PDB file of C-alpha atoms in Angstrom:
ATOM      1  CA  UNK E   1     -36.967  24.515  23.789  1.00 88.00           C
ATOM      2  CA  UNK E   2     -34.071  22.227  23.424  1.00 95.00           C
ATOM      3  CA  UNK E   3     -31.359  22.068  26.255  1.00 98.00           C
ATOM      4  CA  UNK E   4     -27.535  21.868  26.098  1.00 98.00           C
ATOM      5  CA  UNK E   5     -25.695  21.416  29.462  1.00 99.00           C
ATOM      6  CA  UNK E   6     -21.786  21.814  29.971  1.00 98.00           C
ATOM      7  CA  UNK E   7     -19.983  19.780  32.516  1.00 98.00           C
ATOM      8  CA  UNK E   8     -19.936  22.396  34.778  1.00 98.00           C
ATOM      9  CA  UNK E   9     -23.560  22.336  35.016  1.00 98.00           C
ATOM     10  CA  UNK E  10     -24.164  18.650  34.732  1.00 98.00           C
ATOM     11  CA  UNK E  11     -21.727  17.478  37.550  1.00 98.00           C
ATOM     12  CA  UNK E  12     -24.067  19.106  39.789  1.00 98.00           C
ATOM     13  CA  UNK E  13     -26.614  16.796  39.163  1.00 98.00           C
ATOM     14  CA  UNK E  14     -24.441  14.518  40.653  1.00 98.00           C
ATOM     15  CA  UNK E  15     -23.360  16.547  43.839  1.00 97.00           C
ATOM     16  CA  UNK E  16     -25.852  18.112  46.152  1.00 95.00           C
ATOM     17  CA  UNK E  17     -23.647  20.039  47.813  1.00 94.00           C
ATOM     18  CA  UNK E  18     -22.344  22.145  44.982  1.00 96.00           C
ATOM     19  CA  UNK E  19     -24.039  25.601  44.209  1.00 97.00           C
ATOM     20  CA  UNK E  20     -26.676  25.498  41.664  1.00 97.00           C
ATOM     21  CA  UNK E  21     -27.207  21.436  42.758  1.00 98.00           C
ATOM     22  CA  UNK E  22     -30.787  22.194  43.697  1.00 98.00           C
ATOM     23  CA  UNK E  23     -31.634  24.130  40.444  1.00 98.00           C
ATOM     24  CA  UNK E  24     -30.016  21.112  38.338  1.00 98.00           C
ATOM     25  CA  UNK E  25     -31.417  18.809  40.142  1.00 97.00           C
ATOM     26  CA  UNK E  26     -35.021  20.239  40.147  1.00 97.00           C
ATOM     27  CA  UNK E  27     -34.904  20.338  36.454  1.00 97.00           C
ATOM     28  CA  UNK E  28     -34.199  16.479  35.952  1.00 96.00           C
ATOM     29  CA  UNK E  29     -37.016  15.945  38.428  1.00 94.00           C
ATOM     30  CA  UNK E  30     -39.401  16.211  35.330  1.00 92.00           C
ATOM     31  CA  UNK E  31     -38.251  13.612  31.814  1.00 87.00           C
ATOM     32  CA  UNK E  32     -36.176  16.180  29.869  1.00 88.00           C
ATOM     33  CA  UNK E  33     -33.657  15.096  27.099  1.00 82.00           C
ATOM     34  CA  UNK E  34     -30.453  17.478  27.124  1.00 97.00           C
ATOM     35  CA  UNK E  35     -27.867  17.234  24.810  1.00 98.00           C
ATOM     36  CA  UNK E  36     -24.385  17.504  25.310  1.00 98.00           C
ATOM     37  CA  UNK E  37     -21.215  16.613  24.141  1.00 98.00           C
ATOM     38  CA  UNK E  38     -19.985  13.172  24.024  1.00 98.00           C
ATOM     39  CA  UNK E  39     -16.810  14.329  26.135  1.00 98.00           C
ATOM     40  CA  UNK E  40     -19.052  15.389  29.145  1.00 98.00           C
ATOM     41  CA  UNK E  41     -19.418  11.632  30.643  1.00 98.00           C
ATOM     42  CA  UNK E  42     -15.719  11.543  31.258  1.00 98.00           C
ATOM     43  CA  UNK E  43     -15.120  15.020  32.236  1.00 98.00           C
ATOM     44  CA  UNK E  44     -17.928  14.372  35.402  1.00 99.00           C
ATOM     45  CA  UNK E  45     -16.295  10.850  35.802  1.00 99.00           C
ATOM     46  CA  UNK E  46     -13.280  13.160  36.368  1.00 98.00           C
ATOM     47  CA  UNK E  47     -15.074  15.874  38.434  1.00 98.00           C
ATOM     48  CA  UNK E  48     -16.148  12.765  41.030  1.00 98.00           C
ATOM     49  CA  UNK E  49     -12.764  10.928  40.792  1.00 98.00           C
ATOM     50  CA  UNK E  50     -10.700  14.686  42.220  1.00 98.00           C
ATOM     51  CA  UNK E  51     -13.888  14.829  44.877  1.00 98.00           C
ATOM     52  CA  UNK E  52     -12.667  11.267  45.783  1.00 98.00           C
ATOM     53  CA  UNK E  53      -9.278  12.371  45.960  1.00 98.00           C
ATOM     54  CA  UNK E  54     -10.261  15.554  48.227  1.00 98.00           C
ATOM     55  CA  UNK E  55     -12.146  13.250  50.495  1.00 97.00           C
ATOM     56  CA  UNK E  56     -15.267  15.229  50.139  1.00 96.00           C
ATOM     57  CA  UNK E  57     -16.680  11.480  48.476  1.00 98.00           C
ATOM     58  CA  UNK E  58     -15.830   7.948  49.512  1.00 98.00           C
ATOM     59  CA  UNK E  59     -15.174   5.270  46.625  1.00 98.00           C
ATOM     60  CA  UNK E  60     -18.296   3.930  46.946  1.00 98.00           C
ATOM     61  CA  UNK E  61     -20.327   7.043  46.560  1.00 98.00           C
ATOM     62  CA  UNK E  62     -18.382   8.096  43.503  1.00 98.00           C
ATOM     63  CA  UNK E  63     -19.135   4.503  42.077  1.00 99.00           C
ATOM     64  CA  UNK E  64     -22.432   4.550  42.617  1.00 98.00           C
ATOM     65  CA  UNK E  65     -22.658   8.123  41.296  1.00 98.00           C
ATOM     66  CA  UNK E  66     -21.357   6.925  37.812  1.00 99.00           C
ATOM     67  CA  UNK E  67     -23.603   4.104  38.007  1.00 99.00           C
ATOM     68  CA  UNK E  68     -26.365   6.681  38.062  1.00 98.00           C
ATOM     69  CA  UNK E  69     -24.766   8.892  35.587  1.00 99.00           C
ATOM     70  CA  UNK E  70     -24.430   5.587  32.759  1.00 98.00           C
ATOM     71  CA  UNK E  71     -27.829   5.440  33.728  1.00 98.00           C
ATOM     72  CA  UNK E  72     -29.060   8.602  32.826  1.00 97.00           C
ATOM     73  CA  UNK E  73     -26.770   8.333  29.534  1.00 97.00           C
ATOM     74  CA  UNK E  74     -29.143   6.152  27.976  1.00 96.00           C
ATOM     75  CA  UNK E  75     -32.317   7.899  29.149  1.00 95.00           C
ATOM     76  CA  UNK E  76     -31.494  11.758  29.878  1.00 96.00           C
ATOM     77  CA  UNK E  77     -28.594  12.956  27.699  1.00 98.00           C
ATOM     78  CA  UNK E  78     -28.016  12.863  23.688  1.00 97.00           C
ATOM     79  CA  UNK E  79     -24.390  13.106  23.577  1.00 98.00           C
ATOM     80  CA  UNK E  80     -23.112  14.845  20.530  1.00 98.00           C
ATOM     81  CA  UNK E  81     -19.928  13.839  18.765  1.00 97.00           C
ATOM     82  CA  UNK E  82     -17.792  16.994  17.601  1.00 96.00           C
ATOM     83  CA  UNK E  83     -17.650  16.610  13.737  1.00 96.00           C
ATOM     84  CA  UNK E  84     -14.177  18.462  11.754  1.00 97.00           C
ATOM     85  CA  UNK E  85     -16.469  21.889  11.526  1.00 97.00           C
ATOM     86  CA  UNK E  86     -17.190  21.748  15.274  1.00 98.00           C
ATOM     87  CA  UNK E  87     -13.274  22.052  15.835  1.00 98.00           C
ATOM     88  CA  UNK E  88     -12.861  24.588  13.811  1.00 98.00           C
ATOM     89  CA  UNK E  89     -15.934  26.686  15.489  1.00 98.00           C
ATOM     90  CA  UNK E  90     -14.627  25.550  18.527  1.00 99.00           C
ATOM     91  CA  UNK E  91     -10.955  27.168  17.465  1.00 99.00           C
ATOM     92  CA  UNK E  92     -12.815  30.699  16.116  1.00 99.00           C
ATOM     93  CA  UNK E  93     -14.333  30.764  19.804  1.00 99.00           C
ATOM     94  CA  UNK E  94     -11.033  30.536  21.456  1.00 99.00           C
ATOM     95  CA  UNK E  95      -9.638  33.508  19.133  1.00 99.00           C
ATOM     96  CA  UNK E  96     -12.549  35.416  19.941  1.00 99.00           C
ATOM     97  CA  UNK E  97     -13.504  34.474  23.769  1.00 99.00           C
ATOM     98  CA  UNK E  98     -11.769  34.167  27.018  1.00 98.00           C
ATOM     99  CA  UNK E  99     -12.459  30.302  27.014  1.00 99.00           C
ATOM    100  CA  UNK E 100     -10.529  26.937  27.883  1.00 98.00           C
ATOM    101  CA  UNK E 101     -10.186  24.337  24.926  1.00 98.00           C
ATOM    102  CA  UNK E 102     -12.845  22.040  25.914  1.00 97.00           C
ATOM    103  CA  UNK E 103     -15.531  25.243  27.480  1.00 98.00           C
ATOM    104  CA  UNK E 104     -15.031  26.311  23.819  1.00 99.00           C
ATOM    105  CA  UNK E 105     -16.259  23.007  22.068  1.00 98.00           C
ATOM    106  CA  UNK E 106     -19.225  23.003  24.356  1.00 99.00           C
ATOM    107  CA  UNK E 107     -20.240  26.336  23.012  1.00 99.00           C
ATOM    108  CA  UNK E 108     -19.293  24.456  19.416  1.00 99.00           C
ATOM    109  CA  UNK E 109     -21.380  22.014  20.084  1.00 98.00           C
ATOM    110  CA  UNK E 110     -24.416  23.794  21.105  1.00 98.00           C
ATOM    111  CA  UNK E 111     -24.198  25.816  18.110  1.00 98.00           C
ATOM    112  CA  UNK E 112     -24.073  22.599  15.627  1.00 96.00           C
ATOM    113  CA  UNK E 113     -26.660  21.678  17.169  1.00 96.00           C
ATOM    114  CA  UNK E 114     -28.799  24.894  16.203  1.00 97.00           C
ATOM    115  CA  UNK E 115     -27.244  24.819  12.723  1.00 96.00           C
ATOM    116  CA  UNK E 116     -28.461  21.729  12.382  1.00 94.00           C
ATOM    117  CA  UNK E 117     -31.622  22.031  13.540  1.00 94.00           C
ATOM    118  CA  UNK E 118     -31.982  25.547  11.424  1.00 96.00           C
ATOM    119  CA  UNK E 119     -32.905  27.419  14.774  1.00 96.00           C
ATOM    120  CA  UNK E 120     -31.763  30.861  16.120  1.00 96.00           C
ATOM    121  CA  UNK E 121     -29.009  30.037  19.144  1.00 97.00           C
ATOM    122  CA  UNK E 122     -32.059  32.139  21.392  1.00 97.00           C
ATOM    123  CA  UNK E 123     -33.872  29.242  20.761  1.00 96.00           C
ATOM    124  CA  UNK E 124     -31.578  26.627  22.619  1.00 97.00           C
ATOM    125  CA  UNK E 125     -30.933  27.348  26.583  1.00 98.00           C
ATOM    126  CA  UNK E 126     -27.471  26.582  27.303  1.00 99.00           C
ATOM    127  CA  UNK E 127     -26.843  25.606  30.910  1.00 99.00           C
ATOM    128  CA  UNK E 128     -23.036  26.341  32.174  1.00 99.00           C
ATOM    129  CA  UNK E 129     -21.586  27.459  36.070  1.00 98.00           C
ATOM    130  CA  UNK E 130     -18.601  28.654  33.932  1.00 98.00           C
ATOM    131  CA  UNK E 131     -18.627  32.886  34.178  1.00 98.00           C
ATOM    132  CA  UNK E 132     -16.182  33.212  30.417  1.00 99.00           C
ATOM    133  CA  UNK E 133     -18.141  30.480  28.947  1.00 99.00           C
ATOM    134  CA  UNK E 134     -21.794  32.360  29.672  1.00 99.00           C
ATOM    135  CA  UNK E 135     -20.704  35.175  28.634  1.00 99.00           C
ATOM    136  CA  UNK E 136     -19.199  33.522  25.212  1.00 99.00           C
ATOM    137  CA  UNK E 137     -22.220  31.654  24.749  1.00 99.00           C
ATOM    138  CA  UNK E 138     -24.673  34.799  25.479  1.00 99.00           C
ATOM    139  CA  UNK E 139     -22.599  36.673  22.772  1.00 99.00           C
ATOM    140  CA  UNK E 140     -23.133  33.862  20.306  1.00 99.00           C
ATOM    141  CA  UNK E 141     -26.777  34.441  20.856  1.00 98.00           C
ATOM    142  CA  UNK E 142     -27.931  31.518  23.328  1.00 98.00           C
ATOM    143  CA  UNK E 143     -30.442  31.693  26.115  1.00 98.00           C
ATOM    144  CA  UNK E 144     -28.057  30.951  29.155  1.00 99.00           C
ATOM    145  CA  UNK E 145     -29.043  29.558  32.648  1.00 98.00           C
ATOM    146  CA  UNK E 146     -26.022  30.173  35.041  1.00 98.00           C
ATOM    147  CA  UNK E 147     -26.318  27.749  37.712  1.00 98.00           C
TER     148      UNK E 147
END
């Protein structure tokens, strides 16, 4: 089964102390390839710069936590970038779901990815720790792991 993870899920790969960390973190400890979206990198890059700024990381841990996350970009992650049609599913989700602007391209994603692929959306697991954007993606028909 092919694997889609959301920032929300992915930054906790990269911080133990969030909840869900363990789960996340468990499933790297095998070789997986996940895609995501090609946004994701700096969103987490962002995620670890505001724990900087709220002193819960010093400036050398979040350093050395991107060094591990441009790491694991060219051996863990197939980053997806959004084509026009993945904007404008990305748009229908916001009219239709409680979802921010980039929660909704996620979902977007993940479902270009199963369009292109010619697979049912049950058929690709969707990890998110967003509550609107589980239940958007479980109404779109994915198999979603709330961490």
């Amino acid at each position: 089964m092919p694997y889609y993870f959301d920032t929300s899920a992915l930054v906790k790969r990269y911080d133990p102390q969030e909840n869900g960390a363990v789960q996340v973190i468990g499933f790297f400890s095998s070789p997986v390839a996940v895609f995501t979206s090609v946004i994701t990198p700096l969103e987490v890059v962002s995620a670890l710069r505001i724990k900087e700024r709220n002193s819960i990381f010093t400036a050398n841990s979040v350093q050395a936590l991107v060094r591990a996350l441009d790491l694991h970009l060219l051996t863990d992650y197939e980053l997806l970038i959004p084509q026009p049609q993945t904007y404008l599913e990305a748009r229908r989700l916001l009219l239709t779901y409680k979802l921010r602007a980039y929660d909704a391209l996620h979902v977007a994603t993940a479902l270009t990815i199963t369009s292109a692929a010619r697979i049912p959306p049950s058929q690709l697991e969707f990890w998110t720790s967003d509550q609107d954007q589980a239940a958007a993606a479980t109404a779109e028909g994915f198999t979603v792991t709330l961490v």
